[in-house]
């Protein structure tokens, strides 16, 4: 047996136990012989568990025995968790017997509890820098504002971070983000909330009243520590940052308003030059500049057809083929070149342009996919704004009708933001879309604050495991991430859902996620996102990767 077993008679004496039981509690032979009193075993465990005085140990032993016998008297099985001195966590389930005795099953749940704690930690933290993440930051910001606390938000954006990645590579870029995080931690107070919002952006909630001069000195210290030379992987890297400051209640009483004003001030600081900082000033005309230009540029981009879709393959590992492609939007600006979605999607959502952009992407993806092999699907991302504004159902039906693409070949990806409001209209719309034969995917699973609860609210077809779990393979967090990926894959299997692992870049990562039970994978190991004209070549290239690997017995 993989679990410990103990059996006691009506006189509370041991009848039999197995080796796992002995090993779990490190019990000597003297207290595991048949006929040993339950009280003697409890006394031994307590004395080795607690480290209390003999008098205290005696009181704990008596209390534990009395509680156990009282629970047995109820005639129903019951469970309790024991935290052992050696760090092990044991779930003990006792089943009363008809003759007055009982059977105890002792299960070592240490790994499961550690994985649960890791999931709880990941729900609140950024895995790269180990700072708080965006979701936790906004949760704390909402709480502080709802309690009418006086706070300040300081938003930091690194200058020229992309050039560091392009010049030195992503490992140096990641090391720089971690170095910046460590330095910022040394400057802020423990009571404050420091988070990585994503990419090269960091934010701080400073609690308590503070004067303009105090916040200015804090901003100067934060920027100074960022600007000091970083030694990373044998290289010397220099970086600066820009910073904005907005405080409540003067600059906003809601999270959206306060962050919007901090964002406006941040962009103003960036226009002032590297290493600059700026307070939000309600008298300054922010809207006349950047926002109006961006709004006009997005309108022109739609009219001039400057958006394009790139496609990254999703690979069915067991079938050894491309099962589909995820459509990823890009903006080819005539002056600024290729613009990442991270730089325009947030504004497009805030301004409402995302509805028209999303409808275009949906139509374009369906038309492109209609020319692909009949067993190849296309996955399109949806914004929460598309559920709230416009006619999403009509857009989906229209795209399928105009393209001739079967509904079974379309997959729609949503994130937790779609479900956060738990609106009946949203759930009804998802069910109507799914009834067409379209598959619904939950993206970035494992990092969302309420991801598990969402699985109960809607029957998703697929879960996309966030790339952060895959990226940490080969790091000190490897064991935890492997356990989490295995747990998610097993959970999905029981719920009849398919799991897709994102961010697979190496053969080792591929082996980890497939051994954990993931059916589909996506990442640079197979291909970067490609233009629609490269779809056929990409399908062939993936097939060749499997062929070469099988010849070398790489996955046997």
Coordinates of C-alpha atoms in Angstrom, one line a residue:
X1 CA 0.0 0.0 0.0
X2 CA 1.1 3.6 -0.7
X3 CA -0.8 4.8 2.3
X4 CA -0.3 4.0 6.0
X5 CA -2.7 1.6 7.6
X6 CA -3.5 1.1 11.3
X7 CA -6.2 -1.0 12.9
X8 CA -7.3 -0.8 16.6
X9 CA -9.7 -3.0 18.5
X10 CA -12.5 -2.0 20.9
X11 CA -10.0 -1.8 23.8
X12 CA -8.0 0.8 21.8
X13 CA -5.1 -1.6 21.2
X14 CA -3.2 -2.0 17.9
X15 CA -4.3 -5.0 15.9
X16 CA -2.1 -4.5 12.8
X17 CA -0.2 -1.7 10.9
X18 CA 2.0 -1.6 7.8
X19 CA 5.5 -0.3 7.1
X20 CA 4.2 3.0 5.6
X21 CA 2.5 3.8 8.9
X22 CA 5.7 3.1 10.8
X23 CA 7.8 5.2 8.4
X24 CA 5.4 8.2 8.3
X25 CA 5.6 8.7 12.1
X26 CA 9.1 7.2 12.5
X27 CA 7.7 4.7 15.0
X28 CA 10.1 2.2 16.7
X29 CA 9.2 -1.5 16.9
X30 CA 8.3 -1.2 20.6
X31 CA 5.2 0.8 19.8
X32 CA 4.0 -1.0 16.7
X33 CA 3.7 -4.5 18.1
X34 CA 0.1 -5.9 18.2
X35 CA -1.5 -5.1 21.5
X36 CA 0.2 -1.7 21.9
X37 CA -2.2 0.8 23.5
X38 CA -3.4 3.7 21.3
X39 CA -2.5 6.0 24.1
X40 CA 1.2 4.9 24.0
X41 CA 1.4 5.5 20.2
X42 CA -0.1 8.9 20.6
X43 CA 2.2 9.7 23.5
X44 CA 5.2 8.8 21.3
X45 CA 4.1 10.8 18.4
X46 CA 3.3 13.9 20.5
X47 CA 6.6 13.8 22.4
X48 CA 8.5 13.7 19.1
X49 CA 6.2 16.2 17.4
X50 CA 5.8 19.1 19.7
X51 CA 9.0 19.6 21.7
X52 CA 6.9 20.6 24.7
X53 CA 7.6 19.8 28.3
X54 CA 6.4 16.5 29.7
X55 CA 3.4 18.2 31.4
X56 CA 2.4 20.0 28.2
X57 CA 2.9 16.8 26.1
X58 CA 0.7 14.9 28.5
X59 CA -2.1 17.4 28.2
X60 CA -1.9 17.4 24.4
X61 CA -2.0 13.6 24.4
X62 CA -5.0 13.4 26.6
X63 CA -6.9 16.0 24.5
X64 CA -6.0 14.3 21.3
X65 CA -7.2 10.9 22.6
X66 CA -10.5 12.4 24.0
X67 CA -11.2 14.2 20.7
X68 CA -10.5 11.0 18.7
X69 CA -12.8 8.9 20.9
X70 CA -15.6 11.5 20.8
X71 CA -15.4 11.5 17.0
X72 CA -15.5 7.7 16.8
X73 CA -18.6 7.7 19.0
X74 CA -20.5 9.6 16.2
X75 CA -20.3 6.4 14.2
X76 CA -19.2 8.2 11.0
X77 CA -15.8 8.3 9.3
X78 CA -13.8 11.5 9.9
X79 CA -10.5 13.1 8.8
X80 CA -7.9 15.3 10.3
X81 CA -4.6 16.7 9.1
X82 CA -1.4 16.2 11.1
X83 CA 1.7 18.4 10.6
X84 CA 4.7 16.4 11.6
X85 CA 7.9 17.6 13.0
X86 CA 9.9 16.3 10.0
X87 CA 7.8 18.7 7.7
X88 CA 5.5 16.0 6.4
X89 CA 1.7 16.7 6.2
X90 CA -0.5 13.6 6.8
X91 CA -4.2 13.2 6.2
X92 CA -5.6 10.8 8.7
X93 CA -9.0 9.2 7.9
X94 CA -10.6 7.1 10.6
X95 CA -13.4 4.6 9.9
X96 CA -15.3 3.2 13.0
X97 CA -15.9 -0.6 13.1
X98 CA -19.0 -2.3 14.3
X99 CA -17.2 -3.9 17.2
X100 CA -16.0 -0.6 18.6
X101 CA -12.6 -0.5 17.0
X102 CA -11.5 1.5 14.0
X103 CA -9.3 1.6 10.9
X104 CA -7.0 4.5 10.2
X105 CA -5.7 5.4 6.7
X106 CA -2.7 7.7 6.8
X107 CA -1.9 9.6 3.5
X108 CA 1.1 11.7 2.9
X109 CA -0.3 14.8 1.2
X110 CA 2.9 17.0 1.5
X111 CA 3.4 17.3 -2.2
X112 CA -0.2 18.1 -2.9
X113 CA -0.3 20.8 -0.1
X114 CA 2.9 22.3 -1.4
X115 CA 1.5 22.4 -4.9
X116 CA -1.7 24.1 -3.6
X117 CA 0.4 26.7 -1.8
X118 CA 2.4 27.2 -5.0
X119 CA -0.8 27.8 -7.0
X120 CA -2.0 30.2 -4.3
X121 CA 1.4 32.0 -4.5
X122 CA 1.3 32.1 -8.3
X123 CA -2.2 33.6 -8.2
X124 CA -0.6 36.7 -6.5
X125 CA 2.9 36.8 -7.8
X126 CA 4.9 37.3 -11.0
X127 CA 7.0 34.1 -11.5
X128 CA 10.0 35.9 -13.1
X129 CA 10.6 38.6 -10.5
X130 CA 8.6 37.1 -7.6
X131 CA 7.0 40.5 -7.1
X132 CA 3.2 40.7 -6.8
X133 CA 1.4 40.5 -10.1
X134 CA -1.1 42.7 -11.9
X135 CA -4.1 40.9 -10.6
X136 CA -3.0 41.2 -6.9
X137 CA -2.0 44.8 -7.4
X138 CA -5.4 45.7 -8.7
X139 CA -7.1 43.7 -5.9
X140 CA -5.1 45.6 -3.3
X141 CA -5.8 48.9 -5.1
X142 CA -9.5 48.3 -5.1
X143 CA -9.4 47.4 -1.4
X144 CA -7.5 50.5 -0.4
X145 CA -9.8 52.8 -2.4
X146 CA -12.9 51.2 -1.1
X147 CA -11.7 51.7 2.5
X148 CA -11.0 55.3 1.6
X149 CA -7.3 55.0 2.5
X150 CA -5.0 57.7 1.4
X151 CA -2.5 56.2 -1.1
X152 CA -0.2 57.1 -3.9
X153 CA 0.4 55.0 -7.0
X154 CA 3.9 55.2 -8.6
X155 CA 4.1 53.6 -12.1
X156 CA 7.6 52.8 -13.5
X157 CA 8.4 52.0 -17.1
X158 CA 11.9 51.1 -18.2
X159 CA 13.4 53.1 -21.1
X160 CA 14.6 51.1 -24.1
X161 CA 14.1 47.7 -22.6
X162 CA 13.3 46.1 -25.9
X163 CA 16.8 47.1 -27.2
X164 CA 18.4 45.2 -24.3
X165 CA 16.5 42.1 -25.4
X166 CA 17.4 42.6 -29.0
X167 CA 21.1 43.3 -28.3
X168 CA 21.9 40.8 -25.6
X169 CA 19.0 38.3 -25.8
X170 CA 16.1 37.3 -23.7
X171 CA 18.1 35.7 -20.8
X172 CA 19.9 39.0 -20.2
X173 CA 16.5 40.8 -20.5
X174 CA 15.0 38.5 -17.9
X175 CA 18.0 38.9 -15.6
X176 CA 17.6 42.7 -15.9
X177 CA 14.0 42.6 -14.9
X178 CA 14.9 40.5 -11.8
X179 CA 17.7 42.8 -10.9
X180 CA 15.4 45.9 -11.2
X181 CA 12.9 44.1 -9.0
X182 CA 15.5 43.3 -6.3
X183 CA 16.6 46.9 -6.2
X184 CA 13.1 48.3 -6.0
X185 CA 12.3 46.0 -3.1
X186 CA 15.2 47.5 -1.1
X187 CA 13.8 51.1 -1.6
X188 CA 10.1 50.5 -0.7
X189 CA 8.6 49.9 2.7
X190 CA 7.4 46.4 3.6
X191 CA 3.9 47.7 4.2
X192 CA 3.6 48.9 0.6
X193 CA 2.6 46.8 -2.5
X194 CA 5.3 46.5 -5.2
X195 CA 4.2 44.7 -8.4
X196 CA 5.3 43.9 -11.9
X197 CA 2.4 44.8 -14.1
X198 CA 3.8 43.0 -17.1
X199 CA 6.6 43.5 -19.6
X200 CA 9.0 46.1 -18.3
X201 CA 6.4 47.9 -16.1
X202 CA 6.4 48.0 -12.3
X203 CA 4.0 49.8 -10.0
X204 CA 3.9 50.7 -6.3
X205 CA 1.0 51.4 -3.9
X206 CA 2.4 53.6 -1.1
X207 CA 0.0 53.6 1.8
X208 CA -0.5 56.5 4.1
X209 CA -0.5 60.3 3.8
X210 CA 2.6 61.7 2.1
X211 CA 3.6 65.2 1.0
X212 CA 4.5 66.2 -2.5
X213 CA 8.1 66.4 -1.5
X214 CA 8.1 63.0 0.2
X215 CA 6.7 61.3 -3.0
X216 CA 9.2 63.3 -5.1
X217 CA 12.1 62.0 -3.0
X218 CA 10.8 58.4 -3.3
X219 CA 10.5 58.8 -7.1
X220 CA 14.1 60.0 -7.3
X221 CA 15.4 57.1 -5.1
X222 CA 13.5 54.5 -7.3
X223 CA 14.9 55.9 -10.5
X224 CA 18.4 56.3 -9.1
X225 CA 18.5 52.6 -8.1
X226 CA 17.3 51.5 -11.5
X227 CA 19.8 53.7 -13.2
X228 CA 22.9 52.2 -11.4
X229 CA 24.9 49.8 -13.6
X230 CA 23.6 46.2 -13.6
X231 CA 26.1 43.3 -14.0
X232 CA 24.2 40.5 -15.6
X233 CA 25.5 37.2 -16.9
X234 CA 29.0 38.6 -17.5
X235 CA 27.7 41.8 -19.1
X236 CA 27.4 45.4 -17.9
X237 CA 23.9 46.8 -18.7
X238 CA 22.7 50.4 -18.2
X239 CA 19.0 51.2 -18.1
X240 CA 16.9 54.1 -17.0
X241 CA 13.2 54.4 -16.2
X242 CA 10.4 56.9 -16.3
X243 CA 7.9 57.2 -13.5
X244 CA 4.5 58.8 -12.8
X245 CA 2.8 59.6 -9.6
X246 CA -1.0 59.8 -8.9
X247 CA -2.5 59.9 -5.4
X248 CA -6.0 59.2 -4.0
X249 CA -8.4 60.7 -3.4
X250 CA -7.2 63.9 -5.2
X251 CA -6.5 62.1 -8.5
X252 CA -9.1 59.5 -8.5
X253 CA -11.4 57.5 -6.2
X254 CA -11.6 54.4 -8.3
X255 CA -8.9 52.0 -9.6
X256 CA -9.7 52.8 -13.3
X257 CA -9.6 56.5 -12.8
X258 CA -6.4 56.5 -10.7
X259 CA -4.5 54.2 -13.1
X260 CA -5.7 56.2 -16.1
X261 CA -4.3 59.4 -14.6
X262 CA -1.1 57.6 -13.7
X263 CA -0.8 56.3 -17.2
X264 CA -1.3 59.8 -18.7
X265 CA 1.4 61.2 -16.4
X266 CA 3.7 58.3 -17.3
X267 CA 3.4 59.0 -21.0
X268 CA 4.0 62.7 -20.3
X269 CA 7.2 61.8 -18.3
X270 CA 8.4 59.7 -21.2
X271 CA 8.1 62.6 -23.6
X272 CA 10.3 64.6 -21.3
X273 CA 13.2 62.3 -21.8
X274 CA 14.8 59.2 -20.2
X275 CA 14.9 59.0 -16.4
X276 CA 12.1 61.6 -16.0
X277 CA 9.2 61.5 -13.6
X278 CA 5.9 63.4 -13.4
X279 CA 3.0 64.0 -11.1
X280 CA -0.5 63.8 -12.6
X281 CA -1.7 67.3 -13.1
X282 CA -5.4 67.8 -13.7
X283 CA -4.7 71.1 -15.3
X284 CA -2.5 69.6 -18.0
X285 CA -4.2 68.9 -21.3
X286 CA -3.1 65.3 -21.8
X287 CA -5.9 64.3 -24.2
X288 CA -5.0 66.8 -26.9
X289 CA -1.7 65.0 -27.6
X290 CA -1.0 61.3 -27.4
X291 CA -4.5 60.0 -26.9
X292 CA -6.0 61.9 -29.8
X293 CA -3.1 60.9 -32.1
X294 CA -3.5 57.2 -31.1
X295 CA -7.3 57.4 -31.6
X296 CA -6.8 58.9 -35.1
X297 CA -4.1 56.3 -35.9
X298 CA -6.3 53.4 -35.0
X299 CA -9.1 54.7 -37.1
X300 CA -6.8 55.2 -40.0
X301 CA -5.3 51.7 -39.5
X302 CA -8.7 50.1 -39.9
X303 CA -9.4 52.2 -43.0
X304 CA -6.0 51.6 -44.6
X305 CA -5.9 47.9 -43.6
X306 CA -2.7 48.2 -41.6
X307 CA -3.6 45.3 -39.3
X308 CA -2.5 41.8 -40.2
X309 CA -2.7 38.4 -38.6
X310 CA 0.3 36.1 -37.9
X311 CA -0.4 32.5 -36.9
X312 CA 1.4 30.3 -34.4
X313 CA 0.9 26.5 -34.7
X314 CA -0.8 24.5 -32.0
X315 CA 0.6 20.9 -32.1
X316 CA -1.2 17.7 -31.2
X317 CA 1.8 15.8 -29.7
X318 CA 0.2 12.3 -29.8
X319 CA -1.0 12.7 -33.4
X320 CA 2.3 14.3 -34.3
X321 CA 0.8 17.0 -36.4
X322 CA -0.4 20.6 -36.4
X323 CA -4.0 20.6 -35.1
X324 CA -4.6 24.4 -35.5
X325 CA -3.1 27.9 -35.4
X326 CA -3.7 30.8 -33.0
X327 CA -4.3 34.1 -34.8
X328 CA -2.2 36.9 -33.4
X329 CA -2.8 40.5 -34.5
X330 CA 0.0 42.9 -35.5
X331 CA -0.2 46.5 -36.5
X332 CA 2.1 47.5 -39.4
X333 CA 2.4 51.3 -38.9
X334 CA 3.7 53.3 -41.9
X335 CA 6.1 55.3 -39.7
X336 CA 6.6 53.3 -36.5
X337 CA 6.9 49.9 -38.2
X338 CA 5.5 46.7 -36.6
X339 CA 3.6 47.5 -33.4
X340 CA 3.1 44.9 -30.7
X341 CA -0.5 44.3 -29.5
X342 CA 0.7 45.1 -26.0
X343 CA 1.2 48.7 -27.2
X344 CA -2.2 49.3 -28.7
X345 CA -4.7 46.7 -27.5
X346 CA -5.2 48.3 -24.0
X347 CA -6.1 51.7 -25.6
X348 CA -8.2 49.9 -28.2
X349 CA -10.2 48.3 -25.4
X350 CA -10.5 51.5 -23.4
X351 CA -11.6 53.5 -26.5
X352 CA -14.0 50.8 -27.9
X353 CA -12.0 50.4 -31.1
X354 CA -11.4 46.7 -30.1
X355 CA -14.9 45.8 -31.2
X356 CA -14.2 46.8 -34.8
X357 CA -10.7 45.4 -34.7
X358 CA -11.9 42.2 -33.1
X359 CA -14.6 41.7 -35.7
X360 CA -12.0 42.3 -38.5
X361 CA -9.6 39.7 -36.9
X362 CA -12.4 37.2 -36.6
X363 CA -13.5 37.6 -40.2
X364 CA -9.9 37.5 -41.5
X365 CA -9.0 34.4 -39.5
X366 CA -12.0 32.5 -40.7
X367 CA -11.3 33.4 -44.3
X368 CA -7.7 32.4 -44.0
X369 CA -8.5 29.1 -42.2
X370 CA -11.0 28.1 -44.9
X371 CA -8.1 27.5 -47.3
X372 CA -6.2 25.3 -44.8
X373 CA -6.4 21.5 -44.6
X374 CA -9.8 20.4 -43.4
X375 CA -8.5 19.0 -40.1
X376 CA -6.8 22.3 -39.1
X377 CA -8.5 24.7 -36.7
X378 CA -8.0 28.4 -36.0
X379 CA -8.1 30.0 -32.6
X380 CA -9.1 33.7 -32.2
X381 CA -8.7 35.8 -29.0
X382 CA -11.7 37.7 -27.7
X383 CA -11.7 40.8 -25.5
X384 CA -14.1 41.3 -22.6
X385 CA -15.2 44.6 -24.3
X386 CA -16.5 42.5 -27.3
X387 CA -19.0 40.8 -24.9
X388 CA -20.2 44.2 -23.5
X389 CA -20.4 46.2 -26.7
X390 CA -21.4 45.4 -30.2
X391 CA -23.0 42.2 -31.5
X392 CA -20.4 39.4 -30.9
X393 CA -22.8 36.6 -31.7
X394 CA -23.7 38.2 -35.0
X395 CA -20.0 38.8 -35.8
X396 CA -19.2 35.1 -35.2
X397 CA -22.1 33.9 -37.3
X398 CA -21.3 36.4 -40.0
X399 CA -17.6 35.4 -40.1
X400 CA -18.5 31.7 -40.5
X401 CA -21.1 32.4 -43.1
X402 CA -18.9 34.7 -45.2
X403 CA -15.9 32.4 -45.1
X404 CA -17.6 29.0 -45.3
X405 CA -15.5 27.8 -42.4
X406 CA -17.3 25.0 -40.5
X407 CA -18.0 26.0 -36.9
X408 CA -16.1 23.0 -35.6
X409 CA -12.9 24.5 -37.0
X410 CA -13.2 27.7 -35.0
X411 CA -12.0 28.1 -31.4
X412 CA -12.5 31.2 -29.4
X413 CA -10.0 32.1 -26.5
X414 CA -11.1 34.2 -23.5
X415 CA -9.4 35.2 -20.3
X416 CA -10.7 35.7 -16.8
X417 CA -11.6 39.3 -17.5
X418 CA -14.5 38.1 -19.6
X419 CA -15.9 36.2 -16.6
X420 CA -14.9 38.6 -13.8
X421 CA -18.3 40.3 -13.6
X422 CA -20.1 37.0 -13.6
X423 CA -22.9 38.5 -15.7
X424 CA -25.7 36.2 -16.9
X425 CA -25.6 37.8 -20.3
X426 CA -22.0 36.8 -20.8
X427 CA -22.7 33.2 -19.8
X428 CA -25.7 33.0 -22.0
X429 CA -23.7 34.4 -25.0
X430 CA -21.0 31.8 -24.4
X431 CA -23.5 29.0 -24.4
X432 CA -25.1 30.2 -27.6
X433 CA -21.7 30.4 -29.3
X434 CA -20.8 27.0 -28.1
X435 CA -24.1 25.6 -29.3
X436 CA -22.9 26.4 -32.8
X437 CA -20.2 23.8 -32.5
X438 CA -17.4 26.3 -31.7
X439 CA -15.0 25.4 -29.0
X440 CA -14.3 27.8 -26.1
X441 CA -10.8 28.0 -24.6
X442 CA -9.8 29.5 -21.2
X443 CA -6.5 31.3 -21.8
X444 CA -3.6 31.8 -19.2
X445 CA -5.0 29.1 -16.9
X446 CA -3.2 28.8 -13.6
X447 CA -2.5 32.4 -13.0
X448 CA -6.0 33.9 -12.7
X449 CA -7.1 34.8 -9.2
X450 CA -10.4 32.9 -9.6
X451 CA -9.5 30.4 -12.4
X452 CA -10.7 27.3 -10.6
X453 CA -14.1 28.8 -9.8
X454 CA -14.6 29.7 -13.5
X455 CA -14.4 26.0 -14.4
X456 CA -17.6 25.5 -12.4
X457 CA -19.3 28.4 -14.1
X458 CA -18.8 27.3 -17.7
X459 CA -17.9 24.0 -19.4
X460 CA -14.8 25.0 -21.3
X461 CA -13.5 22.7 -24.1
X462 CA -9.8 23.5 -23.6
X463 CA -7.5 25.0 -21.0
X464 CA -4.3 26.9 -22.0
X465 CA -1.7 26.5 -19.3
X466 CA 0.2 29.7 -18.8
X467 CA 3.7 29.9 -20.3
X468 CA 5.1 30.9 -16.8
X469 CA 4.9 27.3 -15.6
X470 CA 6.8 26.0 -18.7
X471 CA 9.4 28.8 -18.5
X472 CA 10.3 27.8 -15.0
X473 CA 11.3 24.3 -16.0
X474 CA 15.0 23.9 -15.3
X475 CA 14.9 26.5 -12.5
X476 CA 14.6 25.9 -8.7
X477 CA 10.8 26.1 -9.2
X478 CA 10.9 23.1 -11.6
X479 CA 9.4 20.6 -9.2
X480 CA 6.5 22.8 -8.2
X481 CA 5.7 23.8 -11.8
X482 CA 5.8 20.2 -12.9
X483 CA 3.4 19.2 -10.1
X484 CA 1.1 22.1 -11.0
X485 CA 1.1 21.2 -14.8
X486 CA 0.3 17.6 -13.9
X487 CA -2.5 18.6 -11.6
X488 CA -4.1 20.9 -14.2
X489 CA -3.8 18.2 -16.9
X490 CA -5.4 15.6 -14.6
X491 CA -8.1 18.1 -13.6
X492 CA -8.9 18.9 -17.2
X493 CA -9.0 15.2 -18.1
X494 CA -11.6 14.6 -15.4
X495 CA -13.6 17.5 -16.7
X496 CA -13.3 16.3 -20.3
X497 CA -11.2 19.3 -21.3
X498 CA -8.1 19.4 -23.5
X499 CA -4.9 21.0 -22.2
X500 CA -2.6 23.2 -24.2
X501 CA 0.8 24.1 -22.9
X502 CA 2.0 27.5 -24.1
X503 CA 5.6 28.8 -24.3
X504 CA 7.3 25.5 -25.2
X505 CA 10.8 26.5 -26.4
X506 CA 13.0 23.5 -25.7
X507 CA 12.9 19.7 -26.1
X508 CA 13.2 19.4 -22.3
X509 CA 10.1 21.6 -21.8
X510 CA 8.2 19.6 -24.4
X511 CA 9.0 16.4 -22.6
X512 CA 7.9 17.9 -19.3
X513 CA 4.5 19.1 -20.4
X514 CA 3.7 15.9 -22.5
X515 CA 4.8 13.6 -19.7
X516 CA 2.6 15.7 -17.4
X517 CA -0.4 14.9 -19.6
X518 CA -0.8 17.9 -21.9
X519 CA -2.3 16.9 -25.2
X520 CA -1.4 20.0 -27.2
X521 CA 1.6 22.3 -27.1
X522 CA 2.4 25.7 -28.6
X523 CA 5.7 27.6 -28.7
X524 CA 8.9 28.5 -30.5
X525 CA 10.2 24.9 -30.3
X526 CA 7.9 24.2 -33.2
X527 CA 7.5 27.6 -34.8
X528 CA 7.3 31.4 -34.2
X529 CA 4.1 33.1 -35.5
X530 CA 4.1 33.1 -39.3
X531 CA 2.3 34.9 -42.0
X532 CA -0.6 33.2 -43.7
X533 CA 1.5 32.5 -46.8
X534 CA 3.8 30.3 -44.6
X535 CA 1.0 28.0 -43.2
X536 CA 1.7 25.1 -45.6
X537 CA 5.4 25.2 -45.0
X538 CA 4.9 25.4 -41.2
X539 CA 2.7 22.3 -41.3
X540 CA 5.4 20.4 -43.2
X541 CA 8.2 21.7 -41.0
X542 CA 6.4 20.4 -37.8
X543 CA 5.9 17.0 -39.5
X544 CA 9.6 16.9 -40.2
X545 CA 10.5 17.8 -36.6
X546 CA 8.6 14.7 -35.5
X547 CA 10.1 12.5 -38.2
X548 CA 13.7 13.5 -37.2
X549 CA 13.0 13.0 -33.5
X550 CA 11.6 9.5 -34.1
X551 CA 14.6 8.6 -36.2
X552 CA 16.8 9.6 -33.2
X553 CA 14.4 7.9 -30.7
X554 CA 14.1 11.3 -29.0
X555 CA 10.6 10.6 -27.7
X556 CA 10.5 6.9 -27.4

